[in-house]
Coordinates of C-alpha atoms and ligand atoms in Angstrom, one line a residue:
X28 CA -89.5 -87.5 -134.7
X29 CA -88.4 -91.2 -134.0
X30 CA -89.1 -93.1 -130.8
X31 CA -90.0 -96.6 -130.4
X32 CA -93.3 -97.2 -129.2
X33 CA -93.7 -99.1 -125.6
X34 CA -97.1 -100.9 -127.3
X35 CA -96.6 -101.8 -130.7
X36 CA -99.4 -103.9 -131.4
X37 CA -102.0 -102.3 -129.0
X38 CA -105.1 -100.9 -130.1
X39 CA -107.4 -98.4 -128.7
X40 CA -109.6 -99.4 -126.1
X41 CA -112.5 -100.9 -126.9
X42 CA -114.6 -98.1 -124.9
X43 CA -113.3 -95.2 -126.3
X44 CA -114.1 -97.5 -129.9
X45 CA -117.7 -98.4 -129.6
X46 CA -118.7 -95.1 -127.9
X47 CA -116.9 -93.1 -130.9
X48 CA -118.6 -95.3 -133.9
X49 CA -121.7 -95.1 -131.5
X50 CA -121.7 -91.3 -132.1
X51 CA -120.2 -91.5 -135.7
X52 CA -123.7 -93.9 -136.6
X53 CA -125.8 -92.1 -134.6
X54 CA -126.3 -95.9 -132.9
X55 CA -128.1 -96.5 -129.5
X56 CA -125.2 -97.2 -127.2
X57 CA -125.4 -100.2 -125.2
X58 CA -121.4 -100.2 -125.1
X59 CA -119.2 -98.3 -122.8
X60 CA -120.9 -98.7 -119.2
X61 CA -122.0 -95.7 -118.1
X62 CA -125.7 -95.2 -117.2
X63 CA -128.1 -92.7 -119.3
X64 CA -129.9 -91.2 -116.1
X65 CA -128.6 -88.7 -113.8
X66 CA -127.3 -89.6 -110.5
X67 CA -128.5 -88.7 -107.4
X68 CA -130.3 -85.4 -106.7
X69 CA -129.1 -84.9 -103.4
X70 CA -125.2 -85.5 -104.2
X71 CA -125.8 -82.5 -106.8
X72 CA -127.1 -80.2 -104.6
X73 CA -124.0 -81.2 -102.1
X74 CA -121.9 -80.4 -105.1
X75 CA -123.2 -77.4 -106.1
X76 CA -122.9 -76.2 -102.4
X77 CA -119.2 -76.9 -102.3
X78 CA -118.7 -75.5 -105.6
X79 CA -120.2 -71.9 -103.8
X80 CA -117.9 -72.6 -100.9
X81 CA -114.0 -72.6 -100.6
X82 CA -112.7 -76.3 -101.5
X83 CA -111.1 -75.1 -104.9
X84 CA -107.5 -75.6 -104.1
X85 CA -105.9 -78.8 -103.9
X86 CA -106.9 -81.5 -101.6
X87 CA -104.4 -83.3 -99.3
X88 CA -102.3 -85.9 -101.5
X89 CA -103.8 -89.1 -100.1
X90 CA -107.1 -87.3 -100.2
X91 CA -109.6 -85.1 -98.2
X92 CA -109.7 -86.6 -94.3
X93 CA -113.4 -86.4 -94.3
X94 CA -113.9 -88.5 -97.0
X95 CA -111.7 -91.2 -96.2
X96 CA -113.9 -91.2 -92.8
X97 CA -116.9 -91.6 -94.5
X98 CA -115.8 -94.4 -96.8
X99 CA -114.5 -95.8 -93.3
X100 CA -118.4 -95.7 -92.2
X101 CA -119.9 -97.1 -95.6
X102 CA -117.6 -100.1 -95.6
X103 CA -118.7 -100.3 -91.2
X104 CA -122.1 -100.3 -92.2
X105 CA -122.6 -102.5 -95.0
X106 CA -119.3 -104.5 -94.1
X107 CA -119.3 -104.3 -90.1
X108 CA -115.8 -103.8 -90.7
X109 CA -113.1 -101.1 -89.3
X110 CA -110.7 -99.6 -91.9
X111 CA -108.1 -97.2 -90.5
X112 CA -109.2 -94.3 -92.9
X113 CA -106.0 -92.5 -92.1
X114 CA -103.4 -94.9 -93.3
X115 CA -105.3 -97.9 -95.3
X116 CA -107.9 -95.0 -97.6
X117 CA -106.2 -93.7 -100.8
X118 CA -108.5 -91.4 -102.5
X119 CA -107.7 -92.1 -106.6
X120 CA -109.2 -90.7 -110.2
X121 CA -111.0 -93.2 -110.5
X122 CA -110.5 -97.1 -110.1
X123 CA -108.6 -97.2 -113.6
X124 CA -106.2 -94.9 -111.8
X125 CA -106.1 -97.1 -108.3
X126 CA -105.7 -100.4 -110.3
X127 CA -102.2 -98.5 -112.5
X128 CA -101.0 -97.6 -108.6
X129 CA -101.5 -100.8 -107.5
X130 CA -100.0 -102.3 -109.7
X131 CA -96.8 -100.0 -110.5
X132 CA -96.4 -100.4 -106.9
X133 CA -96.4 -104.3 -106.9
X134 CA -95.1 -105.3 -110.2
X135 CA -91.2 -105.2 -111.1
X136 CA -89.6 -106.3 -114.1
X137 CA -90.1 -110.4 -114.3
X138 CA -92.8 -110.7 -111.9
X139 CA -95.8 -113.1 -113.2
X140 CA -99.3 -111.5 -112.5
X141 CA -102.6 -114.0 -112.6
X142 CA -105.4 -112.4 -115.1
X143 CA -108.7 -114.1 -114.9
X144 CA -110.2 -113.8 -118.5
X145 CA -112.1 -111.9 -119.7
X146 CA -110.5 -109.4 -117.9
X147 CA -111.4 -105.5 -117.8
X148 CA -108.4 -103.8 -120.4
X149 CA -106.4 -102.2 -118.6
X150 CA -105.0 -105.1 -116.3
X151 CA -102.8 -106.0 -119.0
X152 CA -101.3 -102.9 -120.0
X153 CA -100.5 -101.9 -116.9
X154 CA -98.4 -105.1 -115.6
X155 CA -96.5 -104.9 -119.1
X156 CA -95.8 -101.1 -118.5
X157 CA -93.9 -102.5 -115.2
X158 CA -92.3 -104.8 -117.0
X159 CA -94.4 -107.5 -115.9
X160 CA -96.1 -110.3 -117.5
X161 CA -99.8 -111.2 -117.5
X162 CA -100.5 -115.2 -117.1
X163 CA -104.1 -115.1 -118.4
X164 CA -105.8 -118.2 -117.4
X165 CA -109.4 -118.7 -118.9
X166 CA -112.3 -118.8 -116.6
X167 CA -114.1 -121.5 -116.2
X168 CA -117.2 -121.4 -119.1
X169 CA -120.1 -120.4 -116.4
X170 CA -117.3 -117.6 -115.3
X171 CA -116.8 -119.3 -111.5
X172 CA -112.8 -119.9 -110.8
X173 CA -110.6 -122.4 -112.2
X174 CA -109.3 -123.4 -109.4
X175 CA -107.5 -125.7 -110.4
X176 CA -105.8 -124.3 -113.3
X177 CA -105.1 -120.9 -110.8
X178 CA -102.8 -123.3 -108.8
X179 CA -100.8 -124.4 -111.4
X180 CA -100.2 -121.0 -112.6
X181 CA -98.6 -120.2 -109.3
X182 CA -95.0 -120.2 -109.7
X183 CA -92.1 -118.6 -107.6
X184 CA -92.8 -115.6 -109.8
X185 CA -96.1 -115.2 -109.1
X186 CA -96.5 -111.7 -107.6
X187 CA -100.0 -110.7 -107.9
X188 CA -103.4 -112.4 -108.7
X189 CA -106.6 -110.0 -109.8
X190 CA -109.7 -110.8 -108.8
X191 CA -112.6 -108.8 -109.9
X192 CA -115.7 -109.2 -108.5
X193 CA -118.6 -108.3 -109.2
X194 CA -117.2 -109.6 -112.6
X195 CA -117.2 -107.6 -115.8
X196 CA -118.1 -108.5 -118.2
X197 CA -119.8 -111.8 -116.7
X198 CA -122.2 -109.6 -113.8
X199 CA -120.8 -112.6 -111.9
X200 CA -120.3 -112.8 -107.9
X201 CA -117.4 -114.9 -106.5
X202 CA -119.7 -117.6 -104.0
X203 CA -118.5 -118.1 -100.4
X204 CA -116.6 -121.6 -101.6
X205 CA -114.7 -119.3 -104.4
X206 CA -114.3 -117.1 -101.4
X207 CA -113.0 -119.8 -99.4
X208 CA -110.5 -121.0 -101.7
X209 CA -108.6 -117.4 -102.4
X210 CA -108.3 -117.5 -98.3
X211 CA -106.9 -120.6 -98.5
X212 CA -104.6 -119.7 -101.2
X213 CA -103.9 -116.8 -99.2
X214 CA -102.7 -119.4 -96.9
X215 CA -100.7 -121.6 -99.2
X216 CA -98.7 -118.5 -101.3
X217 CA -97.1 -116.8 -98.6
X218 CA -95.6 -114.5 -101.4
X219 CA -98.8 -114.0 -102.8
X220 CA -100.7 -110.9 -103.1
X221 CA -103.9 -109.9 -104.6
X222 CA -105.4 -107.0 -106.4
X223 CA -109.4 -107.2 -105.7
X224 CA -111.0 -105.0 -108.5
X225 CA -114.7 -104.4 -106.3
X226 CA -115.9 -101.7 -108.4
X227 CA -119.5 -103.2 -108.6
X228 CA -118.9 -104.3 -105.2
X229 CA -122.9 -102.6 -104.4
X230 CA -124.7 -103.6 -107.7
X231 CA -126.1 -107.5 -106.7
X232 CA -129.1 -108.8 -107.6
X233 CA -131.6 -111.3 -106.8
X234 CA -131.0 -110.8 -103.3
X235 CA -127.0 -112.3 -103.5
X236 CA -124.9 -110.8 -101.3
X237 CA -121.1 -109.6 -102.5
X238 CA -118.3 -111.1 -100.3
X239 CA -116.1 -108.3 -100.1
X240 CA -112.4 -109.6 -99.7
X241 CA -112.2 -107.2 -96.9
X242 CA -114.2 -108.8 -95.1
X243 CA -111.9 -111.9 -94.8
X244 CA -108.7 -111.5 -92.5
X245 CA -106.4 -114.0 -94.6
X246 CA -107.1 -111.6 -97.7
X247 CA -107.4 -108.5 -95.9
X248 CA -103.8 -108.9 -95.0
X249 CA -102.1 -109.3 -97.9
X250 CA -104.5 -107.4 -100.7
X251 CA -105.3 -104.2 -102.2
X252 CA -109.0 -103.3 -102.6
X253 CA -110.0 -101.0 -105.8
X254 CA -113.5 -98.9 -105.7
X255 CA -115.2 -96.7 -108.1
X256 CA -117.6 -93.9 -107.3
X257 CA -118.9 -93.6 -111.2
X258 CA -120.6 -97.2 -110.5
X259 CA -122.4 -96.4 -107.4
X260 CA -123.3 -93.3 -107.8
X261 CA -124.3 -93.4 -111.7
X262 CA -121.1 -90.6 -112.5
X263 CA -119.0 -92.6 -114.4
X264 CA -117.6 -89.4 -115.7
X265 CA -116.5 -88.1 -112.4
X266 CA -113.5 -90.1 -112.2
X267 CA -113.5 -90.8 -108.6
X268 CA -112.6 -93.8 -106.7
X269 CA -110.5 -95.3 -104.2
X270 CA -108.1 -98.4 -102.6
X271 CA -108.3 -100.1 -99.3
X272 CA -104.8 -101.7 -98.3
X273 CA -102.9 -102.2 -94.7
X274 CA -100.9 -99.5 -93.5
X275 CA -97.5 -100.6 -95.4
X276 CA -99.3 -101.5 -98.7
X277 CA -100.9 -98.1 -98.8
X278 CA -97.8 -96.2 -97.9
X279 CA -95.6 -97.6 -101.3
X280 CA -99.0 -97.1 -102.9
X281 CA -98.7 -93.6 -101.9
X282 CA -95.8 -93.0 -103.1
X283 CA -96.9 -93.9 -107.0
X284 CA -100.2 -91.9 -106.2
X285 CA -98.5 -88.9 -104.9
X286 CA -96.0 -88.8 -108.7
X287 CA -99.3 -90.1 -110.8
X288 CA -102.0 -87.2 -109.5
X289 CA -101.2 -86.0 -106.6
X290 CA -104.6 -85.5 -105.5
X291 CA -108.2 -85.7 -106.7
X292 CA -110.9 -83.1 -107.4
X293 CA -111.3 -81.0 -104.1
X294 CA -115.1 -80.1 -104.4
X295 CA -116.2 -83.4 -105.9
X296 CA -114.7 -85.1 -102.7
X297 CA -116.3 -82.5 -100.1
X298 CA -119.1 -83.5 -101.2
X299 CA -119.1 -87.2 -101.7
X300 CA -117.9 -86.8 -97.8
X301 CA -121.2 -85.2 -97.1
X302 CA -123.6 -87.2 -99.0
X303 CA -122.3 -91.0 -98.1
X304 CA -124.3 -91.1 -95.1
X305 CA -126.8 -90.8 -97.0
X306 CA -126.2 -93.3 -99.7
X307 CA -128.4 -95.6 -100.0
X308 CA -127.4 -98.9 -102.7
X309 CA -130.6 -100.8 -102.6
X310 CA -132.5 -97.5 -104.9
X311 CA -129.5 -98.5 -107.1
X312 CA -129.8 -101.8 -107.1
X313 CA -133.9 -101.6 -107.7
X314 CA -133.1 -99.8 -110.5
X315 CA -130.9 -102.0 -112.0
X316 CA -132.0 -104.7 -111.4
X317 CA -135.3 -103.4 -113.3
X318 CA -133.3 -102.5 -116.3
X319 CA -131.7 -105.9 -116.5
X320 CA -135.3 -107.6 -116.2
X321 CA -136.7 -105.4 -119.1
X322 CA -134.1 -105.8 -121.0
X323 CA -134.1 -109.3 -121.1
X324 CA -138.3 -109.2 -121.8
X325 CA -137.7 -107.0 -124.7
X326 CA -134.8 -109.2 -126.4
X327 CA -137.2 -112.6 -125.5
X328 CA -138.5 -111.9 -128.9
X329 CA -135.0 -111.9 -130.4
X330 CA -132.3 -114.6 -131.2
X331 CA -130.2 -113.0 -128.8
X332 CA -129.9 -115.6 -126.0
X333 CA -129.1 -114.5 -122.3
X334 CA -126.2 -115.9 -119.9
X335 CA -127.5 -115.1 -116.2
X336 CA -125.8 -112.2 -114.8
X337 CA -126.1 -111.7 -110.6
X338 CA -124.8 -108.0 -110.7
X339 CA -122.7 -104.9 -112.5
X340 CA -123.7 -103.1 -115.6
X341 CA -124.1 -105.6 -117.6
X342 CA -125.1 -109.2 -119.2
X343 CA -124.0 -111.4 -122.0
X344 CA -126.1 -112.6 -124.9
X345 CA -124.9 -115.4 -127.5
X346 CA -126.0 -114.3 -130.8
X347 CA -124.9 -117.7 -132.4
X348 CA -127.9 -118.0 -133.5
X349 CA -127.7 -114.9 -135.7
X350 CA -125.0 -114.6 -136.9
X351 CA -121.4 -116.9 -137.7
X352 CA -119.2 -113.4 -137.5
X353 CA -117.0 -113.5 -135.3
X354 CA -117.8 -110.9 -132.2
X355 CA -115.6 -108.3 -133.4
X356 CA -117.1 -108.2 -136.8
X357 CA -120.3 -108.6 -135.5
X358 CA -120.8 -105.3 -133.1
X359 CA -119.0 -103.6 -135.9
X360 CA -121.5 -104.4 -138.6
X361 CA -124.5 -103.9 -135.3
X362 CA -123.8 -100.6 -134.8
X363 CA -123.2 -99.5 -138.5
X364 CA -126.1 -101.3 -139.9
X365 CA -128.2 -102.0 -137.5
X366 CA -127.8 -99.1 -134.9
X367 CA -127.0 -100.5 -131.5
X368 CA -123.2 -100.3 -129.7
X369 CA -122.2 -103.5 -127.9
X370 CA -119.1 -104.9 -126.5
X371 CA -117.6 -108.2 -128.2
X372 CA -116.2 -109.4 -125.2
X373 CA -112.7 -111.4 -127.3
X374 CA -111.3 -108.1 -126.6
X375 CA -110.7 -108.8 -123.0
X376 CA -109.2 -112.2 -123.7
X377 CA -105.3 -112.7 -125.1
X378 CA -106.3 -115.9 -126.4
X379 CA -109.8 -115.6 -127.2
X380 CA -111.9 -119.3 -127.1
X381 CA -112.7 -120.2 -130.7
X382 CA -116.0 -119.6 -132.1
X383 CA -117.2 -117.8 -129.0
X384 CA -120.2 -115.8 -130.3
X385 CA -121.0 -113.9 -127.1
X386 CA -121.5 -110.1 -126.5
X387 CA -122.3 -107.8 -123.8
X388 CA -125.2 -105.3 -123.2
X389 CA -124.7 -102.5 -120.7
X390 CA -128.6 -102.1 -119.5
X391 CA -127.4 -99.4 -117.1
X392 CA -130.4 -97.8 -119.5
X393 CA -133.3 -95.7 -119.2
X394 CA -136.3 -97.7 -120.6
X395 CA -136.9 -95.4 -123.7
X396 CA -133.2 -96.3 -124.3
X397 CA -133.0 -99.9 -124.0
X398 CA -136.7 -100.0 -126.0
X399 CA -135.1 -98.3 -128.7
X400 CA -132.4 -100.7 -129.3
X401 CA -134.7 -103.6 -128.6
X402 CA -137.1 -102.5 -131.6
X403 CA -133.7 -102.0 -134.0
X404 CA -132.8 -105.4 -132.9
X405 CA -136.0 -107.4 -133.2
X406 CA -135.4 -108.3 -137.0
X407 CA -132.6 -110.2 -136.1
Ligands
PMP15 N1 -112.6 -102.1 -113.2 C1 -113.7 -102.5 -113.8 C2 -114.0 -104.0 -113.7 C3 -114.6 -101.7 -114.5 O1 -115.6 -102.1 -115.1 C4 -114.2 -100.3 -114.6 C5 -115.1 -99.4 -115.3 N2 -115.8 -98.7 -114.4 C6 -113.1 -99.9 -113.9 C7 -112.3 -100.8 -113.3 C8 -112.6 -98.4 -114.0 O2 -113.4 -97.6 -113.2 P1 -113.3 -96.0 -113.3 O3 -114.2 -95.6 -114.4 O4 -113.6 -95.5 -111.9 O5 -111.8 -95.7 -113.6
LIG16 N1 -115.9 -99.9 -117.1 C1 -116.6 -99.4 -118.3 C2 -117.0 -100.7 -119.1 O1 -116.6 -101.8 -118.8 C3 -115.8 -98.5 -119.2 C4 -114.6 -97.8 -118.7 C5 -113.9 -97.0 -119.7 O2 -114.5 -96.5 -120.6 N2 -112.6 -97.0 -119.6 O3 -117.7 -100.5 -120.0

């Protein structure tokens, strides 16, 4: 059977990589972000209560009504802001699902999108699909915006720009002056829109607060919001997340959702309706935040070198003193030799910086986890 392939050159995902040779070397995975303790004990007896009841068949296309409510009251109370959760809530399988919609709805053939690298993997692949182009401009080397350099990129082409923040892999949060500028560039691009990827948008530390870009009129106007439900609720595997966009955005959205799903996971949403009330981010964010701090006492003993991280899953380490392989080669030879899974992060670059020797930890860990990788690591 012949057919010519849409993505040639493109690998696997890194993910679905490190997680497999993770398992294949029996290595402590520190990898793929997903957390290695269960999630909330309350939301599983909620599930297990609407799995006993009758939400089996499918849910309404843009999503159960009393969810979308109750996402409307998280966002009011952590937010103080009012989201219409009948036209500007779109219920998705996850964010990696929202983000494709988004951007199949935005992106025709020619358009320019703005990619901040590193960049989460599936930006890319997705504008391409559309027949789009991905203008990657670097970040600047602490991770903040280049501002700069983001305003020269802007061309008459210019369709889209991504923003994701909290920032994987970096952990870093967008300041109210970065915040700032996007408003005013808002201001300056009428044709501009943006895709905010806020999937850690509750996982800050140190007491920082995350700007949400709903929260700022210019932006609100003319952007698309993407949230995850695996991140905040530690259920990575449940697939659940959602978009926040103005009446018009959401119904073209809609119309990609409706042909991409249809709808999501009946009894799963029931349930997340029930429980957000509830949900409380700072035991999260405790918890975290405690995982991050431990991990970074236990690797003081190595060569491994932290770069600050203010939120998400995750924090860099340059290991340049360890090693001169390049990242790539490196977590490769880690996690058959050595027995840890970790990210290189030149995978989320299209033109990686030369001799970058950086890679990222997911300490989304229990401590019996992130001891054990510490101990294989400490020879280093
Ligand atoms: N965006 C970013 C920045 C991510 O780290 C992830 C992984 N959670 C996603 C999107 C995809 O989220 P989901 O697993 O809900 O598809
Ligand atoms: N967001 C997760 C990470 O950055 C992984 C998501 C996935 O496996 N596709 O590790």
């Amino acid at each position: 059977m012949f057919f010519p392939s849409k993505f040639p050159t493109l690998a696997t995902t890194i993910f679905a990589k490190m997680s497999a040779m993770a398992a294949e070397h029996g290595a402590v995975n520190l990898s793929q972000g997903f957390p290695d303790f269960r999630p909330p004990q309350e939301l599983l007896k909620c599930i297990q209560r609407h799995i006993d009841s009758h939400t089996h068949q499918y849910a309404p296309m843009p999503g159960l009504p009393t969810l979308r409510q109750s996402i409307a009251e998280m966002h009011r109370r952590t937010h103080n802001i009012q989201i219409d959760p009948d036209t500007e809530i779109t219920i998705t399988a996850g964010a990696t699902q929202a983000l494709f919609a988004v951007i199949a709805t935005l992106v025709h053939p020619g358009d320019e999108v703005i990619v901040l690298a590193p960049s989460y993997d599936s930006y890319v692949p997705a504008i391409e699909l559309m027949g789009g182009k991905g203008v990657e401009i670097p970040l600047s080397s602490d991770f903040s915006l280049p501002t700069l350099e983001i305003q020269k990129a802007i061309s008459p082409k210019t369709r889209l720009l991504i923003v994701n923040n909290p920032h994987n892999p970096s952990g870093k949060i967008l300041s109210a002056a970065e915040m700032h500028f996007l408003e005013n560039l808002a201001k300056a691009n009428p044709h501009l829109i943006f895709l905010f990827d806020e999937v850690y948008q509750h996982i800050v530390f140190d007491g920082l607060r995350h700007l949400s870009a709903i929260t700022y009129p210019e932006l609100r106007k003319r952007a698309a919001c993407v949230y995850s439900f695996g991140k905040s609720l530690n259920a990575t595997g449940w697939k659940i997340g959602y978009i926040v966009a103005n009446e018009p955005l959401t119904r073209e959205i809609r119309k990609i959702h409706q042909y991409e799903v249809f709808a999501v996971n009946s009894f799963m949403q029931a349930a997340l309706a029930e429980y957000l009330p509830d949900f409380d981010p700072s035991v999260l964010v405790t918890h975290l935040q405690a995982a991050r701090n431990y991990l970074q006492t236990l690797l003081s003993e190595t060569r491994f070198k932290p770069i600050s991280t203010q939120g998400s899953y995750f924090q860099l380490y340059d290991y340049s003193e360890i090693s001169d392989l390049d990242d790539v080669l490196f977590t490769e030879w880690l996690v058959k030799e050595v027995g840890v899974a970790l990210i290189p992060i030149s995978v989320f670059y299209k033109n990686p910086p030369k001799n970058q020797r950086i890679v990222r930890f997911c300490f989304a860990k229990r401590n019996e986890t992130l001891q054990l990788a510490a101990q294989r690591l400490k020879n280093l």
